[in-house]
Amino acid sequence: MSSSAVEPEAADLVCQLENVQGMVDSLSAVRWKRHQDAVVELSEHGIVLILEESNCLQAKVYLRKELFAQYDYNAEERPRFGVSLGLFVDCLSTFTVPGRASAIEIRYPGPDMQLLLKSLDSSDACIYAEIRTIIPDTVSWDYNFEPAGSVPLSFTVKSAALKEAIDDLEWPGSSIRINLKPAPPSVSFRGEGHGDLQIDLMYNVNSDLLLDFNCNHPVSHRYKYKFLRATTSNLPSSVMKENRGSKLTIGRGGMLKVQHLVPVGRAPFPNPHVIDSASHQQQPGRIAYIEFFVKPEEEEDDNRND
Amino acid sequence: MKFKAFLTENGVMLLERRFLPALDKLGKTCHLLLTKERVIFLHNLLNGDGIQCIAQFQKEVLFDDYRISSQNEDCIAFAVDLSLLQRAVRSSVSICSEFGAGGSPSNRLQIKLVKKLPPKCTQPMPYLTFETKGYKAAVIQDVPISKPLPRAQVLELRAALELAQELPLTLVQVPDLNQIQNYVDRMRHLGEMLNVSISKYGDLHLQISTALVSLGAEFRKLLVIGEKAQAPPEDENLSAETRHQRAIMRQDGQFVHVSVKHFAKSLQCNLTKPDCAFYGIAPEGASLTVIFQFFVPGTHQTDKSIGLHCRLPVLDPGTN
């Protein structure tokens, strides 16, 4: 693989990020196994990464253009390509420096349709990466998440508490049943396998853990443990430290949506090598949105469905 | 064959805190060559495999009252396990400090070459013995060593040492070994072979290239020792890879392939706390050399009494 001597004209996307660690954290959150291929979609709104497994689990990472210090989008049609997630994250990690924010430029496409990364921190020392991309498979599972009814069925729980609960539920070694009840307002996670384990969160009691709760009728669905586990297994330490809420929503048919917020921090001091075209605009919180969609297991007993 | 010397406080500090921990990371065992004037630790000089590393000290840096005699022009060489050596120095240090200030005559650390009969053995075996005499107790630690090398092997070792001292024609000074170490630690599991190219313009380029990814770091405008040249202005805005390819075509640069593992290992020499490091490629691309430089404390003058350098074998790119 060789890079051309002349920079490509009008790349589809050239963007600059002030602190690559935030992007490493966001993408790491959707790494639930060793080998994963991600589909990347570029648009005028930002970058989206999509991963899926077995038609039962899908994850999306939204990196809105406001997260970037510079975002120049020039494509006529939205570029879409496949890339190895592990490789992408490992490459981004090479740009991080402990204790310091590192700025990078991301460019697509390179002369051979590569994804190009380049450090911006110093003019006399430069780190670069060229990652081969592939033509992606069509995302086969059109999950089409819809609300369960006119009132959404959702609850928000502190991210660290959610991860701990799911980690503990590994013990029964079975599917996990999630029950939502309006009276008393509560959510429970239950596993029945090698012994039983039930974790209850009461909205009016565990208000330090259960931050929000919306439910107007009881609902109960089962989910395969390994897919549920994937939604929290690699939450970055920045999320655990900030410990905001992760929102879980049950949609039509029992589809579970799990949303996390990952901070994509700004550098403490302006980086002289980064052109910050966004500096004068009012910044929304510098957050990347992570969404997981988990299909429920089929129930033998139809009465338990919503 | 006789060897006896007292470790100085400076010697203990250099060995215990800086050099032995680093050398241990380079290889479990090494040869120790003691001459009339110098003390030299040598990794892989005789077997030709893996990274070669040479750490040499003028005897006064490490020892007082240094006495050596042998039939090989007063040279003695043997193999020693570095972790055992490190442990012996470390525990001797703690005994010295426990029983009073180090350096006073009553509790100096003496090292001696001896032959002792180990339990359940009929043959006496050679040891490097560490003896500390405190106010109330004497502690003796025996570090087992190999049989001292015969004359022919000592000569071979000394010849290999001479050969290893040859300097590349161009050396570039690396400003921050921590930066390189941090980078290599993160990129190392992405590939096995590292391309290293060095130009007379003062550019150092490290690259891992596989079917899926090409990852590189370029350090530019470094201080050059030896043969240097002016970088052509038209190369200024080229990519790192293209810039180095052009330099090599003009014979202003060289490149070699080395094992990422070896490169990362050589960076463990950073534990010796050098003041700077130089990279160079031997003539004909025979090896990659890295020379660590130490300054006289409080100055920018090279301390010529301490030397440390590594030579990394080069790989045939076809065997990636």
XYZ file of C-alpha atoms in Angstrom:
626
model
C 0.000 0.000 0.000
C 1.568 3.333 -0.841
C 0.386 6.853 -0.404
C 0.485 9.233 -3.338
C 2.822 12.188 -3.381
C -0.036 14.617 -3.954
C -2.961 15.004 -1.591
C -6.283 13.958 -3.189
C -8.427 16.863 -4.311
C -11.678 17.549 -2.481
C -11.845 14.399 -0.382
C -15.356 13.311 0.571
C -14.591 14.175 4.178
C -11.781 15.943 5.984
C -12.391 16.437 9.676
C -10.286 17.308 12.687
C -10.816 16.095 16.217
C -9.122 17.841 19.127
C -8.864 14.824 21.380
C -8.706 11.393 19.799
C -9.304 9.671 23.152
C -13.013 10.498 22.978
C -13.316 8.699 19.663
C -11.346 5.729 21.011
C -13.750 5.557 23.965
C -16.877 5.788 21.779
C -15.799 3.056 19.411
C -14.477 0.841 22.198
C -17.952 0.869 23.753
C -19.241 -1.229 20.832
C -16.417 -3.765 20.845
C -17.994 -6.896 22.229
C -15.843 -9.405 20.456
C -12.454 -9.743 18.884
C -13.311 -9.601 15.189
C -16.010 -7.199 14.132
C -16.591 -5.447 10.844
C -18.223 -2.048 11.065
C -20.104 -0.177 8.370
C -19.212 3.507 8.375
C -21.535 6.099 6.892
C -20.411 9.665 6.291
C -22.843 12.509 5.855
C -23.161 16.253 6.271
C -24.414 15.577 9.805
C -21.518 13.498 11.032
C -20.130 9.980 11.129
C -22.143 6.877 12.004
C -20.723 3.424 12.665
C -22.997 0.390 12.553
C -22.257 -3.121 13.767
C -24.428 -6.144 14.062
C -24.413 -9.766 15.061
C -26.600 -12.719 14.229
C -29.571 -10.533 13.245
C -30.197 -10.129 16.986
C -27.908 -7.341 18.094
C -27.093 -4.071 16.446
C -25.008 -1.157 17.671
C -24.645 2.368 16.351
C -22.185 5.077 17.242
C -23.164 8.640 16.313
C -20.369 11.179 16.071
C -22.139 14.418 15.181
C -20.194 16.979 13.215
C -20.347 19.385 16.177
C -17.906 17.110 17.997
C -15.235 17.974 15.451
C -13.179 21.155 15.459
C -13.428 21.090 11.684
C -15.760 19.087 9.458
C -15.517 19.533 5.670
C -17.966 17.293 3.864
C -17.858 17.348 0.062
C -19.431 14.119 -1.121
C -22.392 14.119 -3.468
C -23.708 10.792 -2.225
C -23.203 9.548 1.303
C -20.043 7.447 1.313
C -20.372 4.070 2.927
C -17.559 1.616 3.590
C -16.610 -1.299 5.758
C -13.679 -1.374 8.148
C -12.410 -3.718 10.836
C -13.514 -2.136 14.120
C -10.643 -3.571 16.153
C -8.100 -2.310 13.644
C -9.709 1.128 13.550
C -9.696 1.449 17.343
C -6.144 0.124 17.673
C -4.949 2.611 15.053
C -6.700 5.509 16.772
C -5.107 4.408 20.056
C -1.638 4.846 18.595
C -2.369 8.557 18.391
C -3.163 8.870 22.087
C -0.553 10.124 24.498
C -1.009 9.538 28.225
C -1.980 12.690 30.107
C -2.383 14.855 27.027
C -5.027 15.576 24.428
C -3.966 14.512 20.930
C -5.490 16.080 17.854
C -5.980 14.129 14.621
C -7.241 14.633 11.119
C -9.436 12.010 9.460
C -9.729 11.985 5.703
C -11.659 9.806 3.283
C -11.001 8.455 0.790
C -7.269 7.951 0.213
C -5.946 7.078 -3.264
C -6.878 3.409 -2.709
C -10.116 4.180 -0.844
C -8.296 3.967 2.486
C -9.316 5.795 5.616
C -6.465 8.195 6.374
C -5.517 9.387 9.847
C -2.846 11.930 10.670
C -1.676 13.508 13.918
C -1.802 17.277 14.170
C 0.171 17.961 17.285
C 3.576 18.827 15.959
C 5.020 19.832 12.638
C 8.272 17.913 13.124
C 6.839 14.647 14.381
C 3.934 13.064 12.565
C 1.978 9.876 13.164
C -0.186 8.581 10.349
C -2.295 5.566 9.517
C -3.868 4.285 6.324
C -6.586 1.725 6.945
C -7.882 -0.444 4.150
C -11.638 -0.323 3.715
C -13.959 -2.816 2.056
C -17.232 -2.581 0.213
C -19.699 -3.248 2.991
C -22.401 -5.881 3.059
C -25.875 -4.441 3.151
C -27.007 -4.121 6.733
C -29.299 -7.118 6.648
C -31.373 -6.451 9.688
C -33.646 -3.467 9.323
C -34.592 -3.245 12.961
C -37.019 -0.347 12.545
C -37.391 0.483 16.220
C -40.888 1.709 17.023
C -42.393 2.743 20.306
C -44.485 0.119 22.022
C -47.485 2.440 22.303
C -48.391 6.060 22.794
C -46.470 6.181 26.081
C -42.878 5.101 25.784
C -41.727 2.266 28.013
C -38.352 3.365 29.257
C -36.156 3.835 32.264
C -32.810 5.495 32.882
C -30.318 3.903 35.209
C -26.840 5.018 36.205
C -24.416 3.465 33.722
C -22.134 1.941 36.359
C -25.119 0.367 38.133
C -26.444 -1.076 34.877
C -23.083 -2.609 34.030
C -22.747 -4.073 37.500
C -26.214 -5.577 37.358
C -25.591 -7.170 33.969
C -22.186 -8.463 35.065
C -23.810 -10.077 38.133
C -26.470 -11.714 35.976
C -23.795 -13.817 34.288
C -24.002 -16.166 37.229
C -27.323 -17.886 36.501
C -26.090 -18.591 32.977
C -29.468 -18.114 31.331
C -31.522 -15.592 29.387
C -32.420 -12.481 31.286
C -36.008 -11.398 31.755
C -36.662 -7.680 32.091
C -39.934 -6.769 33.801
C -41.332 -3.261 33.920
C -44.245 -2.500 36.258
C -46.066 0.793 36.711
C -47.206 0.080 40.266
C -45.030 0.248 42.184
C -42.839 1.796 39.488
C -40.000 -0.653 39.198
C -37.835 -2.625 36.855
C -36.387 -6.037 37.536
C -33.761 -8.123 35.820
C -34.078 -11.857 36.389
C -32.001 -14.830 35.419
C -33.031 -18.433 36.093
C -30.430 -21.027 35.395
C -27.831 -22.330 37.794
C -29.804 -20.808 40.617
C -31.883 -17.657 40.382
C -30.842 -14.064 40.576
C -33.175 -11.107 40.482
C -32.123 -7.492 40.640
C -34.880 -5.010 41.450
C -34.748 -1.281 40.998
C -37.602 0.641 42.580
C -38.127 4.090 41.177
C -39.253 5.649 44.433
C -36.626 3.884 46.514
C -33.449 3.625 44.443
C -33.629 7.176 43.176
C -29.881 7.469 43.200
C -29.668 4.619 40.686
C -32.941 4.760 38.742
C -33.046 8.292 37.401
C -36.167 8.156 35.263
C -39.042 5.760 34.700
C -41.927 5.684 32.234
C -44.324 2.790 32.126
C -48.123 2.667 31.976
C -48.612 -1.083 31.759
C -46.617 -4.133 32.844
C -44.296 -5.527 30.265
C -41.935 -8.474 30.305
C -39.420 -9.762 27.771
C -36.473 -12.108 27.679
C -33.130 -11.414 26.082
C -30.154 -13.625 25.415
C -27.532 -12.880 28.039
C -24.594 -12.514 25.658
C -26.366 -9.818 23.665
C -27.441 -7.938 26.772
C -23.922 -8.232 28.069
C -22.542 -6.735 24.853
C -24.406 -3.491 25.596
C -22.292 -2.756 28.689
C -19.244 -5.005 28.532
C -16.867 -2.395 27.163
C -18.148 0.871 28.548
C -15.131 3.171 28.719
C -13.835 4.390 32.063
C -14.882 7.940 31.153
C -18.529 6.803 31.125
C -18.160 4.935 34.407
C -16.499 7.934 36.017
C -19.073 10.452 34.827
C -21.780 7.902 35.611
C -24.572 9.597 33.736
C -27.692 7.629 32.973
C -28.001 4.942 30.356
C -31.499 4.854 28.935
C -33.282 1.592 28.180
C -36.431 1.617 26.062
C -38.661 -1.304 25.149
C -40.222 -0.877 21.749
C -42.825 -2.720 19.775
C -42.379 -6.463 19.835
C -40.076 -6.194 22.833
C -37.125 -4.745 20.937
C -34.741 -3.323 23.555
C -32.856 -0.107 22.917
C -29.950 0.762 25.205
C -28.473 4.244 24.903
C -25.233 5.495 26.412
C -23.585 8.890 26.346
C -19.806 8.938 25.913
C -17.942 12.207 26.586
C -15.731 13.326 23.713
C -13.807 15.907 25.685
C -12.339 19.073 24.351
C -8.642 19.826 24.849
C -8.082 22.071 27.908
C -6.163 24.604 25.793
C -6.689 25.453 22.139
C -4.421 23.402 19.915
C -2.526 25.773 17.589
C -2.375 23.097 14.894
C -6.139 22.621 14.768
C -8.341 25.042 12.881
C -11.388 25.301 15.072
C -14.161 26.594 12.857
C -16.723 25.762 15.520
C -15.217 27.806 18.306
C -17.637 30.694 18.025
C -20.741 28.588 17.968
C -22.705 27.566 21.004
C -21.571 24.014 21.633
C -23.994 21.281 22.588
C -22.448 18.956 25.155
C -19.536 17.121 23.623
C -21.157 13.726 23.651
C -21.156 10.756 21.335
C -24.359 8.696 21.310
C -24.160 4.942 21.440
C -27.246 2.840 20.744
C -27.695 -0.891 21.030
C -30.732 -2.766 19.747
C -31.415 -6.216 21.133
C -34.118 -8.507 19.761
C -36.104 -10.335 22.410
C -36.200 -14.103 22.577
C -39.430 -15.619 21.408
C -41.866 -16.474 24.177
C -43.657 -19.803 24.348
C -46.396 -18.141 26.386
C -48.009 -15.331 24.369
C -49.709 -13.843 27.457
C -46.397 -12.495 28.602
C -45.929 -10.336 25.519
C -47.054 -6.725 25.542
C 42.197 -16.634 37.982
C 41.281 -14.032 40.591
C 38.775 -11.226 40.832
C 37.926 -9.073 43.824
C 36.521 -5.560 44.034
C 34.366 -3.314 46.188
C 31.220 -1.811 44.692
C 31.072 1.950 45.113
C 27.897 3.725 46.142
C 27.629 5.134 42.639
C 28.191 1.664 41.226
C 25.448 0.192 43.345
C 23.040 2.927 42.331
C 23.859 2.573 38.631
C 23.479 -1.176 38.672
C 20.568 -1.630 41.053
C 18.343 1.243 39.935
C 19.195 1.638 36.277
C 21.239 -0.909 34.425
C 20.391 -4.320 35.845
C 16.602 -3.782 35.537
C 17.075 -2.739 31.896
C 19.516 -5.507 30.987
C 17.242 -8.089 32.584
C 14.507 -7.071 30.120
C 16.856 -7.613 27.192
C 17.664 -11.176 28.066
C 17.654 -13.447 31.080
C 21.340 -14.228 30.894
C 24.295 -12.399 29.488
C 28.066 -12.578 29.474
C 30.040 -10.469 31.900
C 33.501 -9.594 30.655
C 35.921 -8.204 33.225
C 39.168 -6.699 31.937
C 41.902 -4.711 33.612
C 40.120 -1.469 32.787
C 36.489 -2.232 32.040
C 33.409 -4.124 33.123
C 31.177 -5.129 30.212
C 27.755 -6.790 30.054
C 27.154 -8.464 26.701
C 23.921 -9.921 25.314
C 23.974 -12.283 22.358
C 27.436 -11.483 21.103
C 28.493 -15.086 20.783
C 25.347 -16.796 19.571
C 24.399 -14.229 16.934
C 20.650 -14.460 17.617
C 18.359 -11.718 18.852
C 19.329 -8.239 19.933
C 22.951 -7.622 20.737
C 23.454 -5.280 23.642
C 26.668 -3.990 25.144
C 26.811 -2.054 28.401
C 30.316 -1.066 29.380
C 31.756 0.789 32.330
C 35.211 2.013 33.201
C 36.054 0.086 36.334
C 36.236 3.238 38.495
C 32.579 3.979 37.775
C 31.479 0.804 39.555
C 34.337 -0.375 41.735
C 36.999 0.559 44.222
C 40.073 -1.502 44.912
C 39.556 -3.520 41.711
C 41.883 -6.512 41.397
C 41.888 -8.935 38.536
C 44.319 -11.493 37.219
C 44.063 -14.359 34.775
C 46.030 -16.131 32.144
C 43.928 -14.475 29.412
C 45.649 -11.087 29.625
C 43.885 -10.525 32.930
C 40.450 -10.928 31.342
C 37.716 -13.075 32.825
C 34.372 -13.783 31.141
C 31.403 -15.876 32.213
C 27.652 -16.104 31.791
C 25.380 -14.927 34.578
C 21.637 -14.821 35.266
C 20.699 -11.157 35.515
C 17.739 -11.585 37.831
C 19.950 -13.431 40.358
C 22.581 -10.731 40.054
C 19.955 -8.050 40.510
C 18.537 -9.763 43.552
C 21.950 -10.096 45.159
C 22.780 -6.421 44.611
C 19.382 -5.336 45.858
C 19.436 -7.339 49.052
C 23.037 -6.368 49.753
C 22.021 -2.739 49.419
C 19.211 -3.146 51.908
C 21.565 -4.801 54.383
C 24.121 -2.032 53.966
C 21.540 0.645 54.619
C 20.036 -1.268 57.514
C 23.286 -1.427 59.371
C 24.604 2.041 58.757
C 25.506 4.507 56.035
C 26.813 2.832 52.907
C 30.373 3.500 51.874
C 31.966 3.409 55.278
C 34.755 0.844 55.357
C 33.050 -1.404 57.858
C 30.129 -2.346 55.580
C 31.252 -2.088 51.990
C 29.934 -4.520 49.407
C 32.650 -6.811 48.166
C 32.377 -8.950 45.067
C 34.646 -11.885 44.560
C 35.012 -14.756 42.150
C 35.099 -18.012 44.074
C 34.761 -21.743 43.695
C 32.566 -23.511 46.193
C 31.185 -26.942 46.671
C 27.405 -26.737 46.532
C 25.376 -29.172 48.665
C 24.963 -32.657 47.192
C 27.657 -31.982 44.583
C 31.075 -33.504 44.211
C 32.489 -30.795 41.976
C 33.154 -27.226 43.139
C 31.247 -24.646 41.095
C 32.083 -21.048 40.315
C 30.190 -18.191 41.975
C 30.239 -14.467 42.147
C 30.070 -13.872 45.861
C 28.630 -10.745 47.426
C 29.888 -10.070 50.909
C 28.588 -7.364 53.200
C 29.993 -6.925 56.654
C 27.747 -4.795 58.828
C 28.304 -3.846 62.448
C 26.550 -6.885 63.774
C 26.278 -9.313 60.916
C 27.992 -10.453 57.757
C 25.940 -11.546 54.801
C 27.258 -13.639 51.981
C 25.314 -14.206 48.804
C 26.526 -16.567 46.126
C 25.366 -15.914 42.581
C 26.017 -19.007 40.454
C 27.824 -18.300 37.219
C 28.929 -20.396 34.276
C 32.416 -21.807 34.124
C 34.667 -18.921 33.096
C 35.083 -18.925 29.332
C 38.216 -20.547 27.960
C 40.800 -18.478 26.145
C 39.440 -19.102 22.657
C 35.959 -17.941 23.623
C 37.249 -14.902 25.457
C 39.112 -13.907 22.308
C 35.975 -14.513 20.257
C 33.990 -12.352 22.636
C 36.529 -9.553 22.488
C 36.606 -9.714 18.686
C 32.808 -9.572 18.534
C 32.935 -6.617 20.902
C 35.380 -4.771 18.601
C 33.148 -5.441 15.608
C 30.086 -4.254 17.459
C 31.721 -0.922 18.234
C 31.670 0.161 14.580
C 29.508 3.223 14.160
C 27.027 3.758 11.329
C 27.951 6.561 8.973
C 24.859 8.600 9.798
C 23.266 8.816 13.230
C 20.149 10.787 14.089
C 19.439 11.950 17.614
C 16.067 11.018 19.012
C 14.628 13.808 21.116
C 12.283 11.842 23.334
C 12.593 8.110 23.855
C 9.417 8.107 25.952
C 7.464 9.316 22.936
C 8.856 6.532 20.757
C 8.323 3.952 23.478
C 4.724 5.047 23.981
C 4.102 4.863 20.260
C 5.753 1.477 19.724
C 3.873 -0.009 22.701
C 0.607 0.889 20.974
C 1.445 -0.122 17.436
C 3.331 -3.317 18.161
C 0.409 -5.714 18.044
C -0.682 -4.472 14.625
C 2.197 -6.160 12.823
C 5.419 -8.090 13.320
C 7.839 -6.272 11.089
C 8.933 -2.666 11.506
C 10.413 -0.702 8.614
C 12.972 1.794 9.828
C 14.415 4.376 7.506
C 16.931 7.071 8.333
C 18.035 9.868 6.056
C 21.014 12.201 6.050
C 18.524 15.064 6.291
C 17.804 14.060 9.880
C 14.531 12.201 9.317
C 13.635 8.987 11.110
C 10.656 6.999 9.856
C 9.131 3.968 11.594
C 6.406 2.054 9.771
C 4.390 -1.117 10.188
C 2.732 -2.212 6.988
C 0.354 -5.145 6.556
C -2.344 -6.008 4.051
C -4.930 -4.101 6.088
C -3.089 -1.154 7.523
C -0.037 1.004 7.141
C 0.917 2.789 10.334
C 3.864 5.116 10.685
C 5.610 7.763 12.726
C 8.053 10.250 11.284
C 10.439 12.424 13.268
C 11.963 15.176 11.216
C 14.875 17.575 11.375
C 16.728 15.611 14.024
C 20.335 16.359 14.895
C 22.641 14.379 12.581
C 26.065 13.055 13.504
C 28.285 11.829 10.723
C 27.308 12.094 7.059
C 24.564 14.666 6.586
C 22.869 16.396 3.696
C 20.424 19.182 3.016
C 16.822 18.122 2.461
C 15.584 19.159 -0.998
C 12.810 21.756 -0.602
C 10.597 19.988 -3.138
C 10.299 17.027 -0.742
C 8.910 19.165 2.055
C 5.212 18.504 1.529
C 5.380 14.902 0.490
C 4.079 12.022 2.550
C 6.607 10.446 4.902
C 6.815 7.263 2.866
C 7.434 9.061 -0.415
C 9.968 11.379 1.158
C 12.031 8.498 2.448
C 11.746 6.526 -0.782
C 13.199 9.521 -2.640
C 15.988 9.930 -0.102
C 16.910 6.278 -0.522
C 16.906 6.606 -4.310
C 19.309 9.534 -4.009
C 21.440 7.424 -1.629
C 20.789 9.950 1.076
C 18.952 7.400 3.198
C 18.784 3.753 4.136
C 16.076 1.469 5.358
C 15.945 -1.878 7.133
C 13.274 -4.232 8.428
C 13.523 -5.263 12.050
C 11.300 -7.243 14.356
C 8.830 -5.065 16.266
C 9.484 -7.195 19.341
C 13.210 -6.543 19.126
C 12.653 -2.842 18.648
C 10.343 -2.664 21.634
C 12.855 -4.647 23.677
C 15.695 -2.287 22.812
C 13.569 0.579 24.102
C 13.729 -1.046 27.552
C 17.196 0.510 27.707
C 15.252 3.662 28.547
C 15.222 2.256 32.087
C 18.912 3.133 32.332
C 17.801 6.786 32.088
C 20.003 7.863 29.193
C 20.206 11.545 28.344
C 19.628 10.921 24.656
C 19.754 8.221 22.009
C 20.976 7.937 18.430
C 19.702 5.652 15.681
C 21.761 4.605 12.695
C 21.855 1.875 10.070
C 25.090 -0.051 9.643
C 26.762 -0.070 6.211
C 25.028 -2.369 3.698
C 21.984 -2.369 5.998
C 23.588 -5.062 8.128
C 21.849 -3.995 11.328
C 20.020 -1.189 13.112
C 22.127 0.429 15.798
C 20.878 2.467 18.713
C 23.418 4.226 20.919
C 22.421 5.588 24.295
C 24.353 8.516 25.600
C 24.889 9.555 29.201
C 26.010 12.990 30.265
C 28.308 13.836 33.124
C 25.777 14.793 35.821
C 24.977 18.498 35.708
C 26.513 19.009 32.247
C 25.867 18.262 28.586
C 29.191 16.543 28.171
C 29.216 12.914 27.225
C 30.290 10.679 30.047
C 32.755 8.456 28.236
C 33.101 6.136 31.189
C 29.658 4.595 30.483
C 28.567 3.165 27.157
C 25.356 1.425 26.110
C 24.278 0.392 22.681
C 22.155 -2.213 20.934
C 22.317 -3.767 17.492
C 19.125 -5.200 16.066
C 19.314 -7.918 13.441
C 17.585 -7.084 10.192
C 14.855 -9.226 8.690
C 14.439 -10.359 5.155
C 11.110 -8.776 4.148
C 10.138 -12.005 2.426
C 9.964 -13.726 5.787
C 7.287 -11.404 7.261
